[in-house]
CSV table of C-alpha atoms and ligand atoms in Angstrom, one decimal:
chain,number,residue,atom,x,y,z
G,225,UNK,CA,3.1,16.3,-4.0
G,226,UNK,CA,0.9,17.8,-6.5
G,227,UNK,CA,-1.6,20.4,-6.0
G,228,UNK,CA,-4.5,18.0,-6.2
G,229,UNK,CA,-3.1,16.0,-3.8
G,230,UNK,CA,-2.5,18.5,-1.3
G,231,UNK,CA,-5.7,19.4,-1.4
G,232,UNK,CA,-6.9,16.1,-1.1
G,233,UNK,CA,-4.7,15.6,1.8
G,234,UNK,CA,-6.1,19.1,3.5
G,235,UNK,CA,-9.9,17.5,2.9
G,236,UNK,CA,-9.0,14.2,4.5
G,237,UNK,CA,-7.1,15.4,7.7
G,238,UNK,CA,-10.0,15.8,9.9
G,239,UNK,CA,-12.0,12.7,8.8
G,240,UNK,CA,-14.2,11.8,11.4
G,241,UNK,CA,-16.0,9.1,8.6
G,242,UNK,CA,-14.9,6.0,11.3
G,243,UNK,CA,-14.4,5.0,15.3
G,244,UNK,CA,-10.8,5.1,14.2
G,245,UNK,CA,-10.1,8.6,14.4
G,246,UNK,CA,-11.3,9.1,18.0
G,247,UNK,CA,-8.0,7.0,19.0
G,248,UNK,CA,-5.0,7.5,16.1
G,249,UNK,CA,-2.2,10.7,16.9
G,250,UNK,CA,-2.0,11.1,13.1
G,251,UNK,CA,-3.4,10.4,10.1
G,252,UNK,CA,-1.2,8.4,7.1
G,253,UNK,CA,-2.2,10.0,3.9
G,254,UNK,CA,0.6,8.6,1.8
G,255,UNK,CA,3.9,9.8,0.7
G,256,UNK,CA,5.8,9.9,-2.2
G,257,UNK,CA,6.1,11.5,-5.3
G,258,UNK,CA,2.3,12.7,-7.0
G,259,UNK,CA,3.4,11.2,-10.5
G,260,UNK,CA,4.2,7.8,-9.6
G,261,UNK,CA,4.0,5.1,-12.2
G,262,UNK,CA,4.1,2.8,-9.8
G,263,UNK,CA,1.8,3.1,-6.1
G,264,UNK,CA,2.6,0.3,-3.1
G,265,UNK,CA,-0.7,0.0,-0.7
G,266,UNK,CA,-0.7,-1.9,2.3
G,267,UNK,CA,-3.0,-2.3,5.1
G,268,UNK,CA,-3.5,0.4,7.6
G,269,UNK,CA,-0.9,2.3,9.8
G,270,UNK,CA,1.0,0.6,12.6
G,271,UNK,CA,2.3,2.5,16.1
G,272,UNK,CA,5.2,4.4,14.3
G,273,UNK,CA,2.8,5.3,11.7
G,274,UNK,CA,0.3,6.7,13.6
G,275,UNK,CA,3.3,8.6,15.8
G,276,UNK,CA,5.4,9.7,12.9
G,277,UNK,CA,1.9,10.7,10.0
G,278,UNK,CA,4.2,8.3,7.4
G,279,UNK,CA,3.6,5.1,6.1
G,280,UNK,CA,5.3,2.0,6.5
G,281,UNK,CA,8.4,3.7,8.4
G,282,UNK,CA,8.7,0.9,11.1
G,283,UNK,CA,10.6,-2.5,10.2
G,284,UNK,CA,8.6,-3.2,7.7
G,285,UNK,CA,9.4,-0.4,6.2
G,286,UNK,CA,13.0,-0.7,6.3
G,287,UNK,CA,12.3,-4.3,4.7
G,288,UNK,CA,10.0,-2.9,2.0
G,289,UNK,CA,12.4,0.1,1.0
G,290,UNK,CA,15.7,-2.9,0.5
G,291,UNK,CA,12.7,-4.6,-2.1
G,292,UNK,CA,12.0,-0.7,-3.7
G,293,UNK,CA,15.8,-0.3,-3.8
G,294,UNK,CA,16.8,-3.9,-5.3
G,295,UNK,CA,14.6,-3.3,-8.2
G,296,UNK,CA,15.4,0.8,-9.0
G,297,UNK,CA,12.7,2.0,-6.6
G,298,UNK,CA,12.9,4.4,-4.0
G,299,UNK,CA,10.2,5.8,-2.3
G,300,UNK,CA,12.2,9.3,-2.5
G,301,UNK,CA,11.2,9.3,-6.0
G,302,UNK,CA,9.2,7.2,-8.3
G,303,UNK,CA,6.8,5.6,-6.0
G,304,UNK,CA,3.8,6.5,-3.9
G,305,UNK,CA,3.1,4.8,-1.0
G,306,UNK,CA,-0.4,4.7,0.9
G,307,UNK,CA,-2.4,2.3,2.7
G,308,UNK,CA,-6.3,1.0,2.8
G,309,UNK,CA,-6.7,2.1,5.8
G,310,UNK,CA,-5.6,5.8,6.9
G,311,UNK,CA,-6.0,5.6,10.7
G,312,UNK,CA,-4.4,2.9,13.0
G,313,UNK,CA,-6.7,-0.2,14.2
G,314,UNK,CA,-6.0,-0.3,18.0
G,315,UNK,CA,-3.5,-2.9,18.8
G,316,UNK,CA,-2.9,-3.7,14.9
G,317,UNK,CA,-6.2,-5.5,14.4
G,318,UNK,CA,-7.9,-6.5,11.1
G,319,UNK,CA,-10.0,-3.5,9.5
G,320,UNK,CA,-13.1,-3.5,9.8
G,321,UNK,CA,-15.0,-4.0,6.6
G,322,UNK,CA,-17.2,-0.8,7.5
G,323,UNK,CA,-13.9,0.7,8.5
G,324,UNK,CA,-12.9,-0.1,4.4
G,325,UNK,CA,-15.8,1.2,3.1
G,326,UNK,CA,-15.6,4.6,4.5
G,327,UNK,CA,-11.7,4.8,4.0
G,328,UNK,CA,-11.6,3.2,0.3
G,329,UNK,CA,-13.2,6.5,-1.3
G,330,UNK,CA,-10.2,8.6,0.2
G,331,UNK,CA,-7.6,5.9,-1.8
G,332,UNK,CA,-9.4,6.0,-4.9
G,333,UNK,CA,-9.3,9.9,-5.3
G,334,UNK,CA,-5.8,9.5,-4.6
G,335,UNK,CA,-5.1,7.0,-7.3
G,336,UNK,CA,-7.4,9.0,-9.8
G,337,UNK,CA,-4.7,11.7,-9.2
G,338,UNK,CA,-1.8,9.5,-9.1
G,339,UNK,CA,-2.8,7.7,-12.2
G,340,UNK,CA,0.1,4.7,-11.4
G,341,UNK,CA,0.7,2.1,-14.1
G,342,UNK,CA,1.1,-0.2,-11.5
G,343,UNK,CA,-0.5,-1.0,-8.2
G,344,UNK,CA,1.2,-3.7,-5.5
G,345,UNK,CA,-0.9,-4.6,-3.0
G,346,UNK,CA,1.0,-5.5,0.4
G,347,UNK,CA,-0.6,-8.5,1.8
G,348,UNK,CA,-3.9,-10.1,2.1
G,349,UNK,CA,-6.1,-6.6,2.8
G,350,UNK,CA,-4.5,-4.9,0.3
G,351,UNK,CA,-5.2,-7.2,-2.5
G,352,UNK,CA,-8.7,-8.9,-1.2
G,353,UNK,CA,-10.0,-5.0,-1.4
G,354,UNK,CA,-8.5,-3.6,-4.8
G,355,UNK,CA,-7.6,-7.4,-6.6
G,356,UNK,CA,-10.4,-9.9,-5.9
G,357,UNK,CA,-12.4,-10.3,-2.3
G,358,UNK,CA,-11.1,-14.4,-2.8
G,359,UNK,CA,-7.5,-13.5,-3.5
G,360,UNK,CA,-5.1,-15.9,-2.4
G,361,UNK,CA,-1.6,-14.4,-1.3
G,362,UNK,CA,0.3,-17.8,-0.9
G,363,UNK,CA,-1.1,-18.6,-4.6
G,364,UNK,CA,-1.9,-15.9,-6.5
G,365,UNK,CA,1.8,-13.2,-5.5
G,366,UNK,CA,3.3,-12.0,-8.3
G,367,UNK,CA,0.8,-12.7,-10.6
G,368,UNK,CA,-0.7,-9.2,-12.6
G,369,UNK,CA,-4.3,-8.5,-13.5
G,370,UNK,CA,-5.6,-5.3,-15.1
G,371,UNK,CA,-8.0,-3.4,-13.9
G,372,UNK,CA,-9.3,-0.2,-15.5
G,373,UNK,CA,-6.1,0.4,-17.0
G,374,UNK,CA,-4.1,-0.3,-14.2
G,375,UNK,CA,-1.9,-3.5,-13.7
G,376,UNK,CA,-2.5,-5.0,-10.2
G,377,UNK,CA,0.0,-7.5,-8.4
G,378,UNK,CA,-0.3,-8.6,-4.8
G,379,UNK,CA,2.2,-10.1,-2.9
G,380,UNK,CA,3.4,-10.4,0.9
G,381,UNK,CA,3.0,-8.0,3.4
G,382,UNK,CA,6.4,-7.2,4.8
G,383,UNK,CA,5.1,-7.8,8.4
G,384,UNK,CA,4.7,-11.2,7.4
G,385,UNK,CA,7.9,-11.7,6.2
G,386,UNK,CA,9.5,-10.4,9.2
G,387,UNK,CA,7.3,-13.3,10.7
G,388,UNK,CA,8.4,-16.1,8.3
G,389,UNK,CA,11.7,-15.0,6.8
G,390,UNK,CA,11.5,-18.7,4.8
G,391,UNK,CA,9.2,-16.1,2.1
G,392,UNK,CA,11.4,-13.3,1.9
G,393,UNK,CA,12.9,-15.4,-1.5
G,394,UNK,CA,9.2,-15.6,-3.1
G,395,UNK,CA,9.0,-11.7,-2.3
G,396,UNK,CA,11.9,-10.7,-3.8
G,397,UNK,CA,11.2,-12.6,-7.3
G,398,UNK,CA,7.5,-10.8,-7.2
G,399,UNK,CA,9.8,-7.5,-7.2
G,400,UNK,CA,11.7,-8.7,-9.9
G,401,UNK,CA,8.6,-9.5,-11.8
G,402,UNK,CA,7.5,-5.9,-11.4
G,403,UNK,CA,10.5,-4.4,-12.4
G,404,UNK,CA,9.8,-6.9,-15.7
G,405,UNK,CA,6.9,-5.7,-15.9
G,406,UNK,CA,7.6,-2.0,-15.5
G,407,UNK,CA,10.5,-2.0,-18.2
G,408,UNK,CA,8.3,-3.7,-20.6
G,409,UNK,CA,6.2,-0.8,-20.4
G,410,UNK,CA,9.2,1.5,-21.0
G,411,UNK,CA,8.8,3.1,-16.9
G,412,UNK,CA,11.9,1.8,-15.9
S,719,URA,N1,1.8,-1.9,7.8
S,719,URA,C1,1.0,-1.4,6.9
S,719,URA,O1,0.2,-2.1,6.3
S,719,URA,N2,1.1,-0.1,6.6
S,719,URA,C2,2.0,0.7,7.2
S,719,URA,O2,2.0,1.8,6.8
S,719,URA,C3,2.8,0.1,8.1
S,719,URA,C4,2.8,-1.2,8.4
């Protein structure tokens, strides 16, 4: 990580900004490497999340890394990976909307110090807060729109592909798209 981001990380590890940090074990700042070109965000942590302080390192996170991996991605080195939320909703419920507009600011600092090319927004939260608030997954995955210099393309949360395996085909060929997209701009 880079300096500013460990310092951003040290400023955000006590937030108290929202009901959610009276209940997680850890806060997920994001992980990967501080000079990503390209950033994944999903939702908000999930139970091995909030035990381990990492995101996406459950099942969906083993699904997401084969995607990263099948496109010359690995979270071990060109991506970042954060989420909307920092803190886990009890029982994996919906965020809050207040509980997105006191996390947001937190994810925006990080991307103004990532600077990514490229920002994939994992399922409907993810791309309803940073795409469009009408967003469509189901019509709209895979599709890029640019915003403030940066190329944004939603697509499936990995949760719910674990759900409804029948998508895990759409998925892959939004990867593929991004790693079209990526070697167009001469990052891959
Ligand atoms: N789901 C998410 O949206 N984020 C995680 O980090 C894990 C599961």
């Amino acid at each position: 990580m880079s300096e500013r981001l460990d310092a951003l990380a040290a400023a955000v590890c006590d937030c108290k900004h929202c009901k959610l940090s009276d209940s997680r074990r850890h806060l997920v700042f994001g992980t990967g490497a501080g000079n990503a070109a390209v950033m994944l965000v999903g939702e908000a942590p999930g139970e091995q999340e909030d035990l381990q302080g990492k995101p996406f390192v459950g099942p969906s996170g083993q699904l997401l890394d084969l995607y990263l991996n099948a496109v010359g991605l690995d979270r071990g080195k060109n991506v970042y990976i954060a989420n909307i939320l920092k803190c886990r909703p009890p029982y994996n419920r919906d965020p809050a909307p207040e509980e997105i507009a006191v996390c947001l600011p937190w994810l925006r600092e990080q991307v103004k110090i990532i600077r990514p090319a490229v920002i994939v927004c994992l399922g409907r939260i993810a791309a309803t807060t940073l795409i469009s608030p009408d967003f469509r997954v189901t019509r709209q995955h895979g599709q890029f729109f640019e915003k403030g210099g940066i190329d944004f393309m939603g697509t499936f949360h990995p949760s719910a592909l674990l759900r409804d395996p029948a998508k895990k085909g759409l998925a892959l060929y939004d990867f593929l798209a991004l790693e079209d997209r990526l070697r167009e701009r001469g990052i891959l």
